[in-house]
């Protein structure tokens, strides 16, 4: 099932618009992550797709057919929320079968069939044998898998997951992430997965949509959004970044007060811009006398596994530059707090207006 979201607008009384003319296409069978900061509209978008929220404008199409006016039931979506709201007084099997048991009599499978289906789904989410337990007798990760089995029980064509692992600890999250990717590959549901965790989005999804202030900033595969960010927002949101206000002249960027360019090969119009570089793309250049680069003073020097983090003060720049120097670069040992250092930007981004 392909999902097309067309120019959706949604506001809540007395608030800035939650969705601001948002458009997005999720391909059939795709696992797409919606990644964005808290309050950017991710949950609202999922609820609009599910039919739980009526948009002020715009359309939702399922396989090309307008589904904007279909009821939640007729959209046939499976939904999992951040806080696994299982029914506490029901067993695992009853929870999983709930969606089927709650159907009108004409479409309700027999009790035996519901039990069989619950067993099958519990095997799929690798919880065989726990049919008779109650939610309180399960771990957080197990509960979340029950919630997923429950969402799958109604044979949805679309699976919507709103930060489903958000409440779990880091190790369990990581395991469940791999497991979900695996499950997706076996079942092939079109899946939209909300997260505010960059690593989770990059590791899990076929494509990532980066959401900011109720709009899509960029859609792309994980390498695309990480390596070719479309905006300064995307660049900054995908990882630590250094921003330098520069003057671009003839394809080179000059930092105020530095006689030499800090970066070459810049393809934007002459004038003031910001260049952005990741901490690992600011490298030591101790012997480089003629090339591009920045001189400054090393301030904090901190050792982390496999690398050394340095904060560097640069004249003309009010924020410290962050460097991540791999320990394989033996020069790191000569970097001392209070001493001058010379660095080069090996890779940087400039975003047009
Ligand atoms: P996210 O899931 O990305 O954190 P949400 O979709 O929950 O963002 O919220 C987007 C914006 O809409 C926020 O500013 C939020 O406060 C507002 N909002 C969401 N739901 C409601 C609601 N039921 N009533 C009022 N404001 C809401
Ligand atoms: Mg949310």
XYZ file of N, CA and C in Angstrom, residues 302-309 324-328 332:
42
model
N 39.814 16.137 25.624
C 39.204 15.020 26.350
C 39.381 13.732 25.563
N 39.743 12.681 26.254
C 39.929 11.394 25.599
C 38.623 10.613 25.651
N 38.173 10.108 24.511
C 36.988 9.254 24.416
C 37.442 7.962 23.742
N 36.623 6.884 23.770
C 37.075 5.639 23.155
C 37.463 5.851 21.687
N 38.707 5.634 21.353
C 39.160 5.693 19.959
C 39.435 7.082 19.422
N 39.063 8.103 20.196
C 39.302 9.450 19.657
C 39.552 10.458 20.772
N 40.020 11.626 20.345
C 40.276 12.714 21.286
C 39.412 13.888 20.861
N 38.672 14.437 21.817
C 37.805 15.583 21.519
C 38.522 16.846 21.969
N 37.038 16.083 16.480
C 37.193 14.700 16.925
C 38.403 14.144 16.191
N 39.489 13.954 16.913
C 40.720 13.469 16.275
C 40.839 11.973 16.536
N 40.906 11.156 15.470
C 41.052 9.724 15.723
C 42.419 9.458 16.361
N 42.477 8.488 17.254
C 43.751 8.211 17.914
C 44.777 7.661 16.936
N 44.280 7.212 15.761
C 45.223 6.744 14.744
C 46.046 7.914 14.187
N 47.735 13.758 17.723
C 46.871 14.160 18.840
C 47.649 14.317 20.135
